[in-house]
Amino acid sequence: MEFISEYGLFLAKVATFVVAVIILVAVIVSASKHNDSDDDEGELKVRNLNDKYRNLKESIQAKLMSDDEYKAWSKQKKKEEKAKKKAAKTKAEEDSKPKSRIYVIDFDGDIKASDTDALRRSVSAVLSVADPEKDEVVVRLESGGGLVHAYGLASAQLDRIRSKGVPLTACVDKVAASGGYMMACVADKILASPFAVIGSIGVVAQLPNFHRLLEKNNVDFEVLTAGEHKRTLTMFGENTEKGRQKFLEDLEDTHGLFKEYVSERRPDLDIKAVANGDIWFGKRALDVKLIDDIKTSDEYLIEACDRGEVVSVSFQQKRTLAEKIGIATSTALERSVWKVLSAFRNQKIQ
């Protein structure tokens, strides 16, 4: 038994060492590839969504047919495709005017609005080819908000589309709250699913203070500043009423800027009625004019396929293994926190 126990312990140590070596080698190789690559920034991907939705339709049609029906349908489909290509070629020769395009950009926001860099590059790519007279940009937006400066920059990226005169539509299937709504309000029209979370036009800041705990254990903490308002509240020092008041003034000022930003982009909105930090679900959001229509992004894009070519544009950032692990862990933690906060906030409707 003692031999088996020692042997098992030996195997455990070997396995741990091997796994550690594999992870270390993977990180080094990944970092090496990242540094040596000629295009270490990432890759722009473009996908035709007309084909996606058409393939979905044809797939379910094929599943519902008998073998004989499927053979006849396949034969007819090939004929139609051949005729369609011929007609398209003829039309292209006769009419050089390109058809309209709907460019689709996705933004999945976390607390730090980490998707902003990809958004920036996607917007730059789209604006280099979009025609304000016939094209449109659709942003599929999901975000519960986060840091003010981060979402301010993300919103500014969408403002670039608006300033170029290209029609912009924001589609919200789940949530566009706080900083997420700051982004959505830039659009010419906002569409949301029936129970999407909309609004939360407010500003919040919270931090723990350990001063009394440190004082109880005879631990001194000093904060040295040059400038009266360089530090208003602190986690470890003793906070003063004057510092709290200045911090509240800063929050109110930020809230005022938020309200001005929304009002400028949605002038028909009664900002006083909705800028209290509360949230509205889809239908209720429509009633107070936070959004313009109730519709899912799929519904809108399928309809758009009849108006022109619908293409998804995304920028895929290349990351090292260490970065992927760190981002995955951070995102999972932030989403867990958001779920807890959302559950607490929405318990009043249960």
Coordinates of C-alpha atoms in Angstrom, one line a residue:
M1 CA 0.0 0.0 0.0
E2 CA 2.8 2.4 0.8
F3 CA 4.4 1.7 -2.6
I4 CA 1.2 2.3 -4.4
S5 CA 0.7 5.6 -2.4
E6 CA 4.2 6.8 -3.2
Y7 CA 3.8 5.8 -6.9
G8 CA 0.5 7.6 -7.2
L9 CA 2.1 10.7 -5.6
F10 CA 5.0 10.4 -8.1
L11 CA 2.6 10.2 -11.0
A12 CA 0.7 13.3 -9.8
K13 CA 3.9 15.3 -9.6
V14 CA 4.9 14.2 -13.1
A15 CA 1.5 15.1 -14.5
T16 CA 1.6 18.5 -12.8
F17 CA 5.1 19.2 -14.2
V18 CA 4.1 18.1 -17.7
V19 CA 1.0 20.2 -17.7
A20 CA 3.0 23.2 -16.5
V21 CA 5.6 22.7 -19.2
I22 CA 2.9 22.4 -21.9
I23 CA 1.3 25.7 -20.8
L24 CA 4.6 27.5 -20.7
V25 CA 5.6 26.3 -24.1
A26 CA 2.2 27.2 -25.5
V27 CA 2.4 30.7 -24.1
I28 CA 6.0 31.2 -25.5
V29 CA 5.0 29.9 -28.9
S30 CA 1.9 32.0 -29.0
A31 CA 3.8 35.1 -28.0
S32 CA 6.5 34.4 -30.6
K33 CA 3.9 34.0 -33.3
H34 CA 2.2 37.2 -32.2
N35 CA 5.4 39.2 -32.3
D36 CA 6.8 37.8 -35.5
S37 CA 3.6 38.0 -37.5
D38 CA 3.5 40.6 -40.3
D39 CA -0.2 41.2 -39.5
D40 CA -0.3 41.0 -35.7
E41 CA -3.3 43.4 -35.4
G42 CA -6.0 41.0 -36.6
E43 CA -8.2 40.3 -39.5
L44 CA -11.3 41.9 -41.0
K45 CA -14.0 39.4 -41.9
V46 CA -16.9 39.9 -44.2
R47 CA -19.8 37.5 -44.4
N48 CA -22.9 37.6 -46.7
L49 CA -26.0 37.2 -44.5
N50 CA -28.3 36.8 -47.6
D51 CA -26.7 33.4 -48.2
K52 CA -27.0 32.5 -44.5
Y53 CA -30.7 33.1 -44.3
R54 CA -31.3 31.5 -47.7
N55 CA -29.4 28.4 -46.7
L56 CA -31.5 28.1 -43.5
K57 CA -34.6 28.2 -45.5
E58 CA -33.4 25.7 -48.1
S59 CA -32.1 23.4 -45.3
I60 CA -35.5 23.1 -43.6
Q61 CA -37.2 22.7 -47.0
A62 CA -35.0 19.8 -47.9
K63 CA -35.6 18.1 -44.6
L64 CA -39.4 18.2 -45.2
M65 CA -39.2 16.6 -48.7
S66 CA -39.3 13.0 -49.7
D67 CA -36.4 11.6 -51.8
D68 CA -38.2 12.1 -55.1
E69 CA -39.3 15.6 -54.1
Y70 CA -35.8 16.5 -53.1
K71 CA -34.3 15.3 -56.4
A72 CA -36.9 17.3 -58.4
W73 CA -36.3 20.3 -56.2
S74 CA -32.5 20.1 -56.5
K75 CA -32.8 19.9 -60.3
Q76 CA -35.1 22.9 -60.4
K77 CA -32.9 24.8 -58.0
K78 CA -29.8 24.3 -60.2
K79 CA -31.7 25.6 -63.3
E80 CA -32.9 28.6 -61.4
E81 CA -29.4 29.4 -60.1
K82 CA -28.0 29.1 -63.6
A83 CA -30.7 31.4 -65.0
K84 CA -30.2 33.8 -62.1
K85 CA -26.4 34.1 -62.7
K86 CA -27.0 34.7 -66.4
A87 CA -29.6 37.3 -65.7
A88 CA -27.3 39.0 -63.1
K89 CA -24.5 39.1 -65.6
T90 CA -26.7 40.6 -68.2
K91 CA -28.0 43.2 -65.8
A92 CA -24.5 44.0 -64.6
E93 CA -23.5 44.7 -68.2
E94 CA -26.6 46.9 -68.8
D95 CA -26.6 48.7 -65.5
S96 CA -23.3 49.5 -63.8
K97 CA -25.1 51.0 -60.8
P98 CA -24.3 48.8 -57.7
K99 CA -27.1 47.7 -55.4
S100 CA -27.6 48.9 -51.9
R101 CA -25.8 47.2 -49.0
I102 CA -26.7 46.9 -45.3
Y103 CA -23.5 46.5 -43.2
V104 CA -24.0 44.7 -39.9
I105 CA -21.6 45.3 -37.0
D106 CA -21.8 43.5 -33.7
F107 CA -20.9 45.1 -30.3
D108 CA -20.9 42.9 -27.2
G109 CA -20.1 45.2 -24.4
D110 CA -18.5 44.5 -21.0
I111 CA -17.7 46.9 -18.2
K112 CA -14.6 48.2 -20.0
A113 CA -16.2 48.3 -23.4
S114 CA -13.4 46.0 -24.6
D115 CA -15.0 45.6 -28.0
T116 CA -14.4 49.3 -28.8
D117 CA -11.2 48.7 -30.7
A118 CA -12.8 46.1 -33.0
L119 CA -15.8 48.4 -33.4
R120 CA -13.4 51.3 -34.4
R121 CA -11.8 49.2 -37.1
S122 CA -15.1 47.8 -38.4
V123 CA -16.5 51.3 -38.6
S124 CA -13.4 52.6 -40.5
A125 CA -13.7 49.8 -43.0
V126 CA -17.4 50.3 -43.6
L127 CA -17.1 54.1 -44.0
S128 CA -14.4 53.7 -46.6
V129 CA -17.0 52.1 -48.9
A130 CA -20.5 53.0 -47.7
D131 CA -22.7 55.2 -49.8
P132 CA -24.9 57.6 -47.7
E133 CA -27.4 57.7 -50.6
K134 CA -28.3 54.0 -50.6
D135 CA -26.4 52.1 -47.9
E136 CA -27.2 51.5 -44.2
V137 CA -25.3 50.4 -41.1
V138 CA -26.9 48.1 -38.5
V139 CA -25.3 47.7 -35.1
R140 CA -26.4 44.7 -33.1
L141 CA -25.8 46.0 -29.7
E142 CA -25.7 44.2 -26.3
S143 CA -24.4 46.0 -23.3
G144 CA -25.3 46.7 -19.7
G145 CA -23.0 49.6 -19.6
G146 CA -19.7 50.3 -17.7
L147 CA -17.0 52.9 -17.5
V148 CA -18.0 56.4 -18.6
H149 CA -14.9 57.2 -20.7
A150 CA -14.9 53.7 -22.3
Y151 CA -18.5 53.9 -23.5
G152 CA -18.0 57.6 -24.4
L153 CA -15.4 56.4 -26.9
A154 CA -17.5 53.6 -28.2
S155 CA -20.4 56.0 -28.7
A156 CA -18.1 58.3 -30.6
Q157 CA -17.3 55.5 -33.0
L158 CA -21.0 55.3 -33.9
D159 CA -21.2 59.1 -34.1
R160 CA -18.7 58.8 -37.0
I161 CA -21.3 56.9 -39.0
R162 CA -24.0 59.5 -38.3
S163 CA -21.7 62.4 -39.1
K164 CA -21.0 60.9 -42.5
G165 CA -24.8 60.8 -43.3
V166 CA -25.0 57.0 -43.5
P167 CA -28.3 55.8 -42.0
L168 CA -27.6 53.9 -38.7
T169 CA -30.0 51.4 -37.0
A170 CA -29.4 49.9 -33.6
C171 CA -30.9 46.5 -32.8
V172 CA -31.1 45.4 -29.2
D173 CA -32.2 41.9 -28.5
K174 CA -31.3 41.7 -24.8
V175 CA -30.0 44.8 -23.2
A176 CA -28.8 48.4 -23.9
A177 CA -28.6 50.0 -20.5
S178 CA -26.5 53.0 -19.2
G179 CA -23.4 53.1 -21.5
G180 CA -25.2 50.6 -23.8
Y181 CA -28.1 53.1 -24.3
M182 CA -25.6 55.9 -24.7
M183 CA -24.4 54.0 -27.8
A184 CA -27.9 53.1 -29.0
C185 CA -29.2 56.6 -28.9
V186 CA -26.7 57.6 -31.6
A187 CA -28.7 55.6 -34.2
D188 CA -31.3 57.2 -36.4
K189 CA -33.7 54.4 -35.1
I190 CA -33.6 51.9 -32.3
L191 CA -35.2 48.5 -32.5
A192 CA -35.6 46.2 -29.5
S193 CA -37.1 42.9 -28.7
P194 CA -40.3 42.8 -26.5
F195 CA -38.4 42.2 -23.3
A196 CA -35.0 43.9 -24.0
V197 CA -33.7 46.0 -21.1
I198 CA -33.5 49.6 -22.1
G199 CA -32.5 52.9 -20.4
S200 CA -30.7 53.2 -17.1
I201 CA -29.7 56.8 -17.9
G202 CA -27.8 57.5 -14.7
V203 CA -24.4 57.4 -13.2
V204 CA -23.2 55.3 -10.3
A205 CA -20.0 55.0 -8.3
Q206 CA -19.3 52.9 -5.3
L207 CA -16.2 51.8 -3.4
P208 CA -15.5 50.3 0.0
N209 CA -13.7 52.1 2.8
F210 CA -11.3 50.2 5.1
H211 CA -10.3 53.2 7.2
R212 CA -11.9 52.1 10.5
L213 CA -10.5 48.6 10.1
L214 CA -7.0 49.9 9.6
E215 CA -7.5 52.3 12.5
K216 CA -8.6 49.5 14.7
N217 CA -5.5 47.6 13.9
N218 CA -3.2 50.6 14.4
V219 CA -2.4 50.9 10.7
D220 CA -1.8 54.4 9.3
F221 CA -2.6 55.3 5.7
E222 CA -1.6 58.6 4.2
V223 CA -2.7 60.2 1.0
L224 CA -0.5 63.0 -0.3
T225 CA -1.9 65.2 -3.1
A226 CA -1.0 68.4 -4.9
G227 CA -4.3 70.0 -5.8
E228 CA -7.4 70.4 -3.7
H229 CA -9.5 67.9 -5.7
K230 CA -6.8 65.5 -6.8
R231 CA -8.3 62.9 -4.5
T232 CA -11.9 63.2 -3.1
L233 CA -12.7 59.7 -1.8
T234 CA -10.3 57.0 -1.0
M235 CA -10.6 53.3 0.0
F236 CA -8.1 53.4 2.8
G237 CA -7.9 56.9 4.1
E238 CA -10.5 58.9 6.1
N239 CA -13.1 60.4 3.8
T240 CA -14.4 63.9 4.6
E241 CA -17.8 65.4 4.0
K242 CA -16.2 67.9 1.7
G243 CA -14.7 65.1 -0.3
R244 CA -18.0 63.4 -0.5
Q245 CA -19.7 66.6 -1.7
K246 CA -17.2 67.1 -4.4
F247 CA -17.5 63.5 -5.6
L248 CA -21.3 63.9 -5.8
E249 CA -20.9 67.1 -7.8
D250 CA -18.7 65.2 -10.2
L251 CA -21.4 62.5 -10.5
E252 CA -24.1 65.1 -11.1
D253 CA -22.0 66.8 -13.8
T254 CA -21.4 63.4 -15.5
H255 CA -25.1 62.7 -15.4
G256 CA -25.8 66.1 -16.9
L257 CA -23.4 65.4 -19.8
F258 CA -25.1 62.0 -20.3
K259 CA -28.6 63.6 -20.5
E260 CA -27.3 66.3 -22.9
Y261 CA -25.8 63.6 -25.1
V262 CA -29.0 61.6 -25.3
S263 CA -31.2 64.7 -25.7
E264 CA -29.1 65.9 -28.7
R265 CA -29.6 62.6 -30.5
R266 CA -33.2 61.9 -29.5
P267 CA -34.8 65.4 -29.3
D268 CA -38.3 64.0 -29.1
L269 CA -37.5 62.2 -25.8
D270 CA -38.7 63.6 -22.5
I271 CA -35.3 63.4 -20.9
K272 CA -36.6 64.5 -17.4
A273 CA -39.0 61.5 -17.4
V274 CA -36.5 58.9 -18.3
A275 CA -33.1 60.1 -16.9
N276 CA -33.7 58.8 -13.4
G277 CA -31.6 55.7 -13.7
D278 CA -34.6 53.4 -14.2
I279 CA -35.0 50.7 -16.8
W280 CA -37.8 49.9 -19.2
F281 CA -38.6 46.6 -21.0
G282 CA -39.1 46.7 -24.8
K283 CA -42.8 47.6 -25.0
R284 CA -42.6 50.1 -22.1
A285 CA -39.5 51.6 -23.6
L286 CA -41.5 52.2 -26.8
D287 CA -44.2 54.0 -24.8
V288 CA -41.7 56.5 -23.4
K289 CA -39.9 56.9 -26.8
L290 CA -36.6 55.4 -25.7
I291 CA -36.9 53.1 -28.8
D292 CA -38.7 53.4 -32.2
D293 CA -40.1 49.9 -32.8
I294 CA -40.4 46.4 -31.4
K295 CA -38.5 44.0 -33.6
T296 CA -35.7 41.4 -33.2
S297 CA -32.5 41.8 -35.1
D298 CA -33.1 38.6 -37.1
E299 CA -36.5 39.9 -38.2
Y300 CA -35.1 43.2 -39.3
L301 CA -32.2 41.7 -41.2
I302 CA -34.3 39.1 -43.0
E303 CA -36.5 41.9 -44.2
A304 CA -33.4 43.8 -45.2
C305 CA -32.3 40.9 -47.5
D306 CA -35.2 41.9 -49.8
R307 CA -33.8 45.5 -50.0
G308 CA -30.2 44.7 -50.8
E309 CA -27.1 42.8 -49.9
V310 CA -26.7 42.3 -46.2
V311 CA -23.1 41.7 -45.1
S312 CA -21.6 41.2 -41.6
V313 CA -18.4 43.1 -40.9
S314 CA -16.2 42.1 -38.0
F315 CA -12.6 42.6 -36.9
Q316 CA -11.1 39.6 -35.3
Q317 CA -8.2 40.6 -32.9
K318 CA -5.3 38.2 -32.7
R319 CA -4.4 37.4 -29.1
T320 CA -1.9 35.3 -27.3
L321 CA -2.9 32.3 -25.2
A322 CA -2.3 34.3 -22.0
E323 CA -4.5 37.1 -23.3
K324 CA -7.3 34.7 -24.2
I325 CA -7.3 33.1 -20.8
G326 CA -7.2 36.5 -19.1
I327 CA -10.0 38.0 -21.2
A328 CA -12.2 34.9 -20.8
T329 CA -11.8 34.9 -17.0
S330 CA -12.4 38.6 -16.8
T331 CA -15.5 38.4 -19.1
A332 CA -16.9 35.5 -17.2
L333 CA -16.5 37.3 -13.9
E334 CA -18.1 40.5 -15.2
R335 CA -21.0 38.7 -16.7
S336 CA -21.6 36.9 -13.4
V337 CA -21.6 40.2 -11.6
W338 CA -24.0 41.6 -14.1
K339 CA -26.4 38.7 -13.8
V340 CA -26.5 39.1 -10.0
L341 CA -27.1 42.8 -10.3
S342 CA -29.8 42.3 -13.0
A343 CA -31.5 39.6 -10.9
F344 CA -31.5 41.9 -7.9
R345 CA -32.8 44.9 -10.0
N346 CA -35.6 42.9 -11.6
Q347 CA -36.8 41.0 -8.6
K348 CA -39.5 43.6 -8.2
I349 CA -41.4 42.3 -11.3
Q350 CA -41.3 38.7 -10.1

